[in-house]
Amino acid sequence: MQPNPYTPGQVPRVLVGRSVELGRIRDRVSRVATFGELGGPLLVFHAPRGLGKTSLLRTAQRDAAAVGFVSAWVACSRERPFLPELVRAVERALTRAEVIPPGDAGLRWRARLERISLELGVPGAKVRADLGRRGQTAHDSAADPTAGAAPIAALEDLLHDAAVAIRDRGGAGLLVFLDELHAASADDLATLLNGLQNLDGEREENPLAVVTAGLPVTPEALTRAATFGERSSFVPLDLLSDADARTALAAPAESLGVAWTDEALDRVVGEAHGHPYVLQLVGSATWEAARPSEGDVIDLAAVTAGVPAAEEQLSAMYRARWGAATDGERAFLTAMAAADTDNVTRAQIAHRLGVDTRSISVPRERLIEKGVIEPVGHGLVRFTLPGFGSYVRGRT
Ligand SMILES: Nc1ncnc2c1ncn2[C@@H]1O[C@H](COP(=O)(O)OP(=O)(O)OP(=O)(O)O)[C@@H](O)[C@H]1O
Ligand SMILES: [Mg+2]
């Protein structure tokens, strides 16, 4: 049997259907490489879980390394501030690129980074109200206008010094990747946005770019952290088209000399509804069922044999999402699932619950934040994981 080429939960071997998004990153990267200047405002990819945000950023990171960029990567989390982690990530990247020499020669760099890290991590020394966060009064804003200056300056120093040092040593510049950006605190986001804005004031001296990804609430979180956060470049990631979904299945197999029948491909593409994680999952389960060698063909029987294992994994995910929902959110999900269509209107849900549409906005927002459902325009929402609706119907 050939080794399984599918990658549920990992960066895919073949990243399909994302050439436009990769192009957006490449534009920024070439600006840094060619002009040695800041690669534009914050670039923010947003999408529900499993649509390929991390995979996109990892692919871009690899491509940029090939043209001489040094990159630092941080996955934000609610548990800890990401800025001190960014210092560590930059330090690791500079060490790996030998910009920071090993041993005593690197001592000055390391001492400097340590100081920056302290300034970024000091509790209470964070950015506050003067940054125009919504919902605050003029009085609050006047409270302590200099509160955030130190961490912002520290972040600027970090990015500027690192980028210039990389460039001086013949590198193209610094790339910062921030994944799971929705999980960052408002204070940290405000520091990031203000720091980048200041660096843009001297953009010719800052050969770097920051590329980020997060759940669909990320644009809102950024705009709330600082009003000018809305000038970041927001790019949604969509489901894959049927043609791209077929390529995501066929291409990794083809490179091992294994083909799929059209029927088998149609079946998996139909199951996955363009959802990249589900495609990888069903692809992988099918491969395990078929155990193909070079020259073999994966047919419908293999898909049918593989699907139960994939379904088991998906059920575990449905259960986790249901388990994390409050009673109010479960009522919302139940009403939504009862509609039994892909996209459901606010009115349909409210009607089922016997309430007016305004009173469902809290569970709706919370479920969007958690990435369980997503808005699709005109007040419509859909489940972000295929099959979740029928799971909910099965429970109730
Ligand atoms: N363009 C793509 N082509 C093929 N497979 C993909 C693509 N994008 C993502 N995948 C696959 O989909 C799955 C989810 O990808 P990834 O982890 O990048 O998503 P994510 O949006 O970062 O999810 P999360 O929000 O949970 O972190 C992985 O198994 C990956 O292999
Ligand atoms: Mg991810």
Coordinates of C-alpha atoms and ligand atoms in Angstrom, one line a residue:
M1 CA 0.0 0.0 0.0
Q2 CA 1.2 3.5 -0.8
P3 CA 1.4 5.9 2.2
N4 CA -1.7 8.0 2.8
P5 CA -1.2 11.4 1.2
Y6 CA -4.2 13.1 2.8
T7 CA -3.8 15.4 5.7
P8 CA -6.8 15.9 8.0
G9 CA -5.7 18.5 10.5
Q10 CA -2.3 19.2 8.9
V11 CA -1.0 21.5 6.2
P12 CA -2.1 19.8 2.9
R13 CA 0.4 18.4 0.4
V14 CA -1.4 20.3 -2.4
L15 CA -3.0 23.6 -1.5
V16 CA -5.8 24.0 -4.1
G17 CA -8.0 26.9 -5.0
R18 CA -6.1 29.6 -3.1
S19 CA -4.1 31.3 -5.8
V20 CA -6.0 34.6 -5.4
E21 CA -5.2 34.6 -1.6
L22 CA -1.6 33.6 -2.1
G23 CA -1.4 36.4 -4.7
R24 CA -2.5 38.9 -2.1
I25 CA 0.3 37.8 0.2
R26 CA 2.8 37.7 -2.6
D27 CA 2.0 41.4 -3.5
R28 CA 2.9 42.4 0.0
V29 CA 6.0 40.3 0.1
S30 CA 7.3 41.6 -3.3
R31 CA 6.8 45.2 -2.1
V32 CA 9.1 44.4 0.9
A33 CA 11.6 42.6 -1.2
T34 CA 11.7 45.1 -4.1
F35 CA 11.5 48.5 -2.2
G36 CA 12.7 47.4 1.2
E37 CA 9.7 49.0 2.7
L38 CA 6.7 48.1 4.8
G39 CA 4.3 45.8 3.0
G40 CA 1.1 47.8 3.5
P41 CA -1.5 47.6 6.3
L42 CA -2.3 44.5 8.3
L43 CA -3.5 41.7 6.0
V44 CA -6.2 39.6 7.7
F45 CA -7.6 36.3 6.4
H46 CA -10.8 35.3 8.1
A47 CA -12.9 32.1 7.9
P48 CA -14.6 29.5 10.2
R49 CA -12.7 26.6 11.5
G50 CA -11.3 24.1 9.0
L51 CA -11.4 26.3 5.9
G52 CA -7.6 26.5 5.5
K53 CA -6.3 29.6 7.2
T54 CA -3.3 28.0 8.8
S55 CA -2.6 26.0 5.6
L56 CA -2.6 29.2 3.6
L57 CA -0.3 31.1 5.9
R58 CA 2.1 28.1 6.2
T59 CA 2.3 27.8 2.4
A60 CA 3.0 31.5 2.1
Q61 CA 5.7 31.2 4.8
R62 CA 7.4 28.4 2.9
D63 CA 7.2 30.4 -0.4
A64 CA 8.6 33.5 1.2
A65 CA 11.5 31.6 2.8
A66 CA 12.5 30.5 -0.7
V67 CA 13.0 34.2 -1.7
G68 CA 15.0 35.2 1.3
F69 CA 12.5 36.2 4.0
V70 CA 13.0 35.4 7.6
S71 CA 9.7 34.8 9.4
A72 CA 8.3 34.7 12.9
W73 CA 5.1 32.8 13.6
V74 CA 2.8 33.1 16.6
A75 CA -0.6 31.4 17.3
C76 CA -2.5 33.7 19.6
S77 CA -4.5 32.3 22.4
R78 CA -6.9 33.6 25.1
E79 CA -4.6 32.2 27.8
R80 CA -1.6 34.4 27.3
P81 CA -0.7 37.8 25.7
F82 CA 0.9 37.2 22.2
L83 CA 3.3 40.1 22.1
P84 CA 5.9 38.6 24.5
E85 CA 5.6 35.4 22.5
L86 CA 6.2 37.4 19.3
V87 CA 9.5 38.6 20.8
R88 CA 10.5 34.9 21.4
A89 CA 9.4 34.0 17.9
V90 CA 11.5 36.8 16.4
E91 CA 14.4 35.8 18.6
R92 CA 14.2 32.2 17.4
A93 CA 13.9 33.3 13.7
L94 CA 16.9 35.7 14.0
T95 CA 19.0 33.0 15.7
R96 CA 18.1 30.4 13.0
A97 CA 19.0 32.9 10.3
E98 CA 22.2 33.6 12.1
V99 CA 21.4 37.3 12.4
I100 CA 21.8 36.8 16.1
P101 CA 25.2 35.1 16.5
P102 CA 25.5 32.3 19.0
G103 CA 27.3 32.7 22.3
D104 CA 28.7 36.0 23.7
A105 CA 28.5 37.8 20.3
G106 CA 24.7 37.6 20.5
L107 CA 24.5 38.9 24.1
R108 CA 23.6 42.5 23.2
W109 CA 20.8 41.3 21.0
R110 CA 19.4 39.0 23.6
A111 CA 19.5 41.7 26.3
R112 CA 17.7 44.1 24.0
L113 CA 15.0 41.6 23.2
E114 CA 14.6 40.8 26.9
R115 CA 14.0 44.5 27.6
I116 CA 11.5 44.7 24.8
S117 CA 9.8 41.6 26.1
L118 CA 9.4 43.1 29.5
E119 CA 8.0 46.3 28.2
L120 CA 5.4 44.4 26.1
G121 CA 4.5 42.1 28.9
V122 CA 4.1 44.5 31.8
P123 CA 0.5 44.2 33.1
G124 CA -1.2 47.6 33.4
A125 CA 1.2 49.2 31.0
K126 CA -1.1 48.4 28.2
V127 CA -2.7 50.5 25.5
R128 CA -5.9 52.2 26.8
A129 CA -8.8 54.3 25.8
D130 CA -7.1 57.0 23.7
L131 CA -7.0 54.6 20.8
G132 CA -10.6 55.2 20.1
R133 CA -12.2 52.0 21.2
R134 CA -15.9 52.0 20.7
G135 CA -18.3 52.4 23.7
Q136 CA -16.0 54.5 25.8
T137 CA -16.7 58.1 26.9
A138 CA -14.5 61.1 26.3
H139 CA -13.8 61.1 30.0
D140 CA -12.4 57.6 29.9
S141 CA -10.3 58.5 26.8
A142 CA -8.7 61.4 28.7
A143 CA -7.9 59.2 31.6
D144 CA -4.3 58.3 30.7
P145 CA -3.4 59.1 27.2
T146 CA 0.2 58.0 27.5
A147 CA -0.6 54.6 29.0
G148 CA 0.0 52.6 25.8
A149 CA 3.1 54.5 24.6
A150 CA 5.7 52.1 26.0
P151 CA 4.5 48.8 24.6
I152 CA 3.8 50.4 21.2
A153 CA 7.3 51.8 21.0
A154 CA 8.7 48.5 22.2
L155 CA 6.9 46.7 19.4
E156 CA 8.1 49.2 16.8
D157 CA 11.7 48.7 18.1
L158 CA 11.4 44.9 17.8
L159 CA 10.0 44.9 14.3
H160 CA 12.2 47.7 13.0
D161 CA 15.5 46.3 14.5
A162 CA 14.8 42.8 13.3
A163 CA 13.8 43.7 9.8
V164 CA 16.7 46.0 9.3
A165 CA 19.2 43.5 10.6
I166 CA 17.8 40.8 8.3
R167 CA 18.1 43.2 5.3
D168 CA 21.6 44.3 6.3
R169 CA 22.7 40.6 6.1
G170 CA 21.3 40.3 2.6
G171 CA 17.9 38.9 3.5
A172 CA 14.7 40.2 1.9
G173 CA 13.0 41.3 5.1
L174 CA 10.9 40.1 8.0
L175 CA 7.6 38.4 7.8
V176 CA 5.4 38.1 10.8
F177 CA 2.5 35.5 10.8
L178 CA -0.1 35.8 13.5
D179 CA -2.6 32.9 13.5
E180 CA -5.8 32.7 15.6
L181 CA -5.8 36.5 15.8
H182 CA -9.4 36.6 17.1
A183 CA -8.0 35.2 20.4
A184 CA -5.7 38.1 21.0
S185 CA -6.8 40.7 23.7
A186 CA -8.1 44.1 22.7
D187 CA -5.0 45.7 24.3
D188 CA -2.6 43.6 22.3
L189 CA -4.5 44.3 19.1
A190 CA -4.4 48.0 19.8
T191 CA -0.7 47.8 20.4
L192 CA -0.2 45.9 17.2
L193 CA -2.3 48.3 15.1
N194 CA -0.7 51.4 16.6
G195 CA 2.8 50.0 16.2
L196 CA 2.2 49.2 12.5
Q197 CA 0.6 52.6 11.9
N198 CA 3.7 54.3 13.3
L199 CA 6.1 52.1 11.3
D200 CA 4.1 53.0 8.2
G201 CA 5.0 56.7 8.9
E202 CA 8.6 55.7 8.1
R203 CA 7.8 52.9 5.7
E204 CA 11.0 53.1 3.7
E205 CA 12.9 52.1 6.9
N206 CA 10.8 49.1 7.7
P207 CA 11.3 46.1 5.4
L208 CA 8.6 43.9 6.9
A209 CA 5.0 42.7 6.5
V210 CA 2.4 41.2 8.9
V211 CA 0.1 38.5 7.7
T212 CA -2.7 37.3 10.0
A213 CA -5.6 34.9 10.1
G214 CA -8.6 34.3 12.5
L215 CA -12.2 33.4 12.8
P216 CA -14.8 35.6 11.2
V217 CA -15.0 37.9 14.2
T218 CA -11.5 39.0 13.6
P219 CA -12.3 42.2 11.6
E220 CA -14.8 43.3 14.2
A221 CA -12.3 42.7 17.0
L222 CA -9.7 44.7 15.2
T223 CA -12.0 47.6 14.6
R224 CA -13.1 47.6 18.2
A225 CA -9.5 47.6 19.4
A226 CA -8.7 50.7 17.4
T227 CA -11.0 52.6 15.0
F228 CA -8.4 52.7 12.3
G229 CA -8.2 48.9 12.5
E230 CA -10.9 49.0 9.9
R231 CA -8.3 50.0 7.4
S232 CA -6.7 46.6 7.6
S233 CA -7.1 44.5 4.5
F234 CA -9.7 41.9 5.2
V235 CA -9.9 38.8 3.0
P236 CA -12.5 36.0 3.6
L237 CA -11.6 32.4 2.8
D238 CA -14.5 30.6 1.1
L239 CA -15.4 27.0 0.6
L240 CA -13.7 25.2 -2.2
S241 CA -15.4 24.9 -5.6
D242 CA -16.3 21.4 -6.8
A243 CA -13.5 21.6 -9.3
D244 CA -10.9 22.5 -6.7
A245 CA -12.4 19.9 -4.3
R246 CA -11.8 17.2 -7.0
T247 CA -8.2 18.4 -7.4
A248 CA -7.6 18.3 -3.6
L249 CA -8.5 14.6 -3.8
A250 CA -7.0 13.6 -7.1
A251 CA -3.7 15.5 -7.1
P252 CA -2.1 13.9 -4.0
A253 CA -3.1 10.4 -5.2
E254 CA -1.9 11.0 -8.7
S255 CA 1.6 11.8 -7.5
L256 CA 1.7 8.3 -6.0
G257 CA 0.4 6.7 -9.2
V258 CA -3.1 6.2 -7.8
A259 CA -6.3 7.4 -9.6
W260 CA -9.9 7.9 -8.5
T261 CA -13.0 7.0 -10.6
D262 CA -15.3 9.9 -11.4
E263 CA -18.1 8.3 -9.4
A264 CA -15.9 8.1 -6.3
L265 CA -14.7 11.7 -6.6
D266 CA -18.3 12.9 -7.1
R267 CA -19.4 11.1 -4.0
V268 CA -16.7 12.6 -1.7
V269 CA -17.1 16.0 -3.3
G270 CA -20.9 15.7 -2.5
E271 CA -20.2 14.7 1.1
A272 CA -17.7 17.5 1.8
H273 CA -19.6 20.5 0.4
G274 CA -16.3 22.3 -0.4
H275 CA -15.1 22.0 3.2
P276 CA -11.3 21.4 3.0
Y277 CA -11.1 19.6 6.4
V278 CA -13.9 17.2 5.5
L279 CA -12.4 16.6 2.1
Q280 CA -9.1 15.5 3.7
L281 CA -10.9 13.5 6.3
V282 CA -13.0 11.5 3.9
G283 CA -10.1 11.3 1.4
S284 CA -8.0 9.8 4.1
A285 CA -10.6 7.3 5.4
T286 CA -11.2 6.2 1.8
W287 CA -7.5 5.7 1.2
E288 CA -7.3 3.5 4.4
A289 CA -10.2 1.4 3.2
A290 CA -8.8 1.0 -0.3
R291 CA -5.1 0.5 0.7
P292 CA -4.1 1.2 -2.9
S293 CA -0.7 0.4 -4.5
E294 CA 0.8 2.2 -7.5
G295 CA -1.5 1.8 -10.5
D296 CA -4.6 1.1 -8.5
V297 CA -7.9 3.0 -8.9
I298 CA -10.0 4.1 -6.0
D299 CA -13.7 3.4 -6.7
L300 CA -17.1 4.1 -5.1
A301 CA -16.9 0.9 -3.0
A302 CA -13.8 2.2 -1.3
V303 CA -15.5 5.5 -0.5
T304 CA -18.5 3.6 1.0
A305 CA -16.2 1.5 3.1
G306 CA -14.3 4.5 4.3
V307 CA -17.1 6.9 5.1
P308 CA -18.1 5.4 8.5
A309 CA -14.6 6.1 10.0
A310 CA -14.7 9.7 8.7
E311 CA -18.2 10.0 10.1
E312 CA -17.0 8.8 13.5
Q313 CA -14.4 11.6 13.6
L314 CA -17.0 14.2 12.5
S315 CA -19.5 13.0 15.2
A316 CA -16.8 13.7 17.8
M317 CA -16.5 17.2 16.5
Y318 CA -20.3 17.7 16.4
R319 CA -20.5 16.5 20.0
A320 CA -17.8 18.9 21.1
R321 CA -19.5 21.8 19.4
W322 CA -22.9 20.9 20.9
G323 CA -21.3 20.3 24.3
A324 CA -19.8 23.8 24.3
A325 CA -23.1 25.5 23.5
T326 CA -25.3 27.1 26.2
D327 CA -29.0 26.3 26.5
G328 CA -29.9 29.4 24.6
E329 CA -27.5 28.6 21.9
R330 CA -28.8 25.0 21.6
A331 CA -32.3 26.3 21.2
F332 CA -31.1 28.5 18.4
L333 CA -29.2 25.6 16.8
T334 CA -32.2 23.3 17.1
A335 CA -34.5 25.9 15.4
M336 CA -31.9 26.5 12.7
A337 CA -31.4 22.8 12.0
A338 CA -35.2 22.3 11.8
A339 CA -35.3 24.5 8.7
D340 CA -33.3 21.7 6.9
T341 CA -31.9 24.1 4.2
D342 CA -28.3 25.2 3.7
N343 CA -29.0 28.9 4.5
V344 CA -31.5 29.9 7.1
T345 CA -33.0 33.3 7.7
R346 CA -33.2 35.1 11.0
A347 CA -37.0 35.2 10.6
Q348 CA -37.2 31.4 10.2
I349 CA -35.3 30.9 13.4
A350 CA -37.2 33.5 15.4
H351 CA -40.5 32.1 14.2
R352 CA -39.6 28.5 15.3
L353 CA -38.6 29.8 18.7
G354 CA -41.8 31.9 19.0
V355 CA -39.9 35.2 19.6
D356 CA -39.1 38.3 17.6
T357 CA -36.0 38.5 15.5
R358 CA -34.2 40.9 17.8
S359 CA -34.2 38.6 20.8
I360 CA -32.1 35.9 18.9
S361 CA -29.2 38.2 18.3
V362 CA -27.1 37.2 21.3
P363 CA -27.0 33.5 20.7
R364 CA -26.5 34.3 17.0
E365 CA -23.5 36.4 17.7
R366 CA -22.0 34.0 20.2
L367 CA -22.3 31.1 17.8
I368 CA -20.7 33.1 15.0
E369 CA -17.9 34.0 17.4
K370 CA -17.4 30.3 18.2
G371 CA -17.3 29.5 14.5
V372 CA -20.3 27.1 14.7
I373 CA -22.4 29.1 12.3
E374 CA -21.5 31.9 9.9
P375 CA -23.4 34.8 8.3
V376 CA -23.8 34.5 4.5
G377 CA -25.4 37.9 3.8
H378 CA -29.0 39.3 4.0
G379 CA -29.4 38.0 7.5
L380 CA -28.9 34.4 6.5
V381 CA -26.7 32.0 8.4
R382 CA -25.3 28.5 7.7
F383 CA -23.6 25.8 9.7
T384 CA -19.8 25.9 9.2
L385 CA -19.3 22.1 9.5
P386 CA -21.2 20.0 6.9
G387 CA -23.6 17.5 8.5
F388 CA -23.9 19.5 11.8
G389 CA -27.6 20.3 11.0
S390 CA -28.6 16.6 10.6
Y391 CA -26.6 15.8 13.8
V392 CA -28.7 18.4 15.7
R393 CA -31.9 17.1 14.1
G394 CA -30.9 13.6 15.2
R395 CA -30.5 14.7 18.8
T396 CA -33.9 16.4 19.2
Ligands
LIG1 N1 -6.6 24.8 -0.1 C1 -6.6 23.6 0.5 N2 -6.5 22.5 -0.3 C2 -6.5 21.2 0.2 N3 -6.7 21.0 1.6 C3 -6.8 22.0 2.4 C4 -6.8 23.4 1.9 N4 -6.9 24.2 2.9 C5 -7.0 23.4 4.0 N5 -7.0 22.1 3.7 C6 -7.1 21.0 4.7 O1 -8.2 21.4 5.5 C7 -7.9 21.2 6.9 C8 -8.0 22.4 7.7 O2 -7.0 23.3 7.3 P1 -6.4 24.4 8.3 O3 -6.0 23.8 9.6 O4 -5.4 25.2 7.6 O5 -7.7 25.3 8.6 P2 -8.0 26.5 9.6 O6 -8.8 27.4 8.9 O7 -6.6 27.0 10.0 O8 -8.8 25.8 10.8 P3 -8.8 26.3 12.3 O9 -9.7 27.5 12.4 O10 -9.5 25.1 13.0 O11 -7.4 26.5 12.8 C9 -6.5 20.5 6.9 O12 -6.7 19.1 7.0 C10 -5.9 20.9 5.6 O13 -5.1 19.8 5.1
MG2 MG -5.8 27.2 11.9

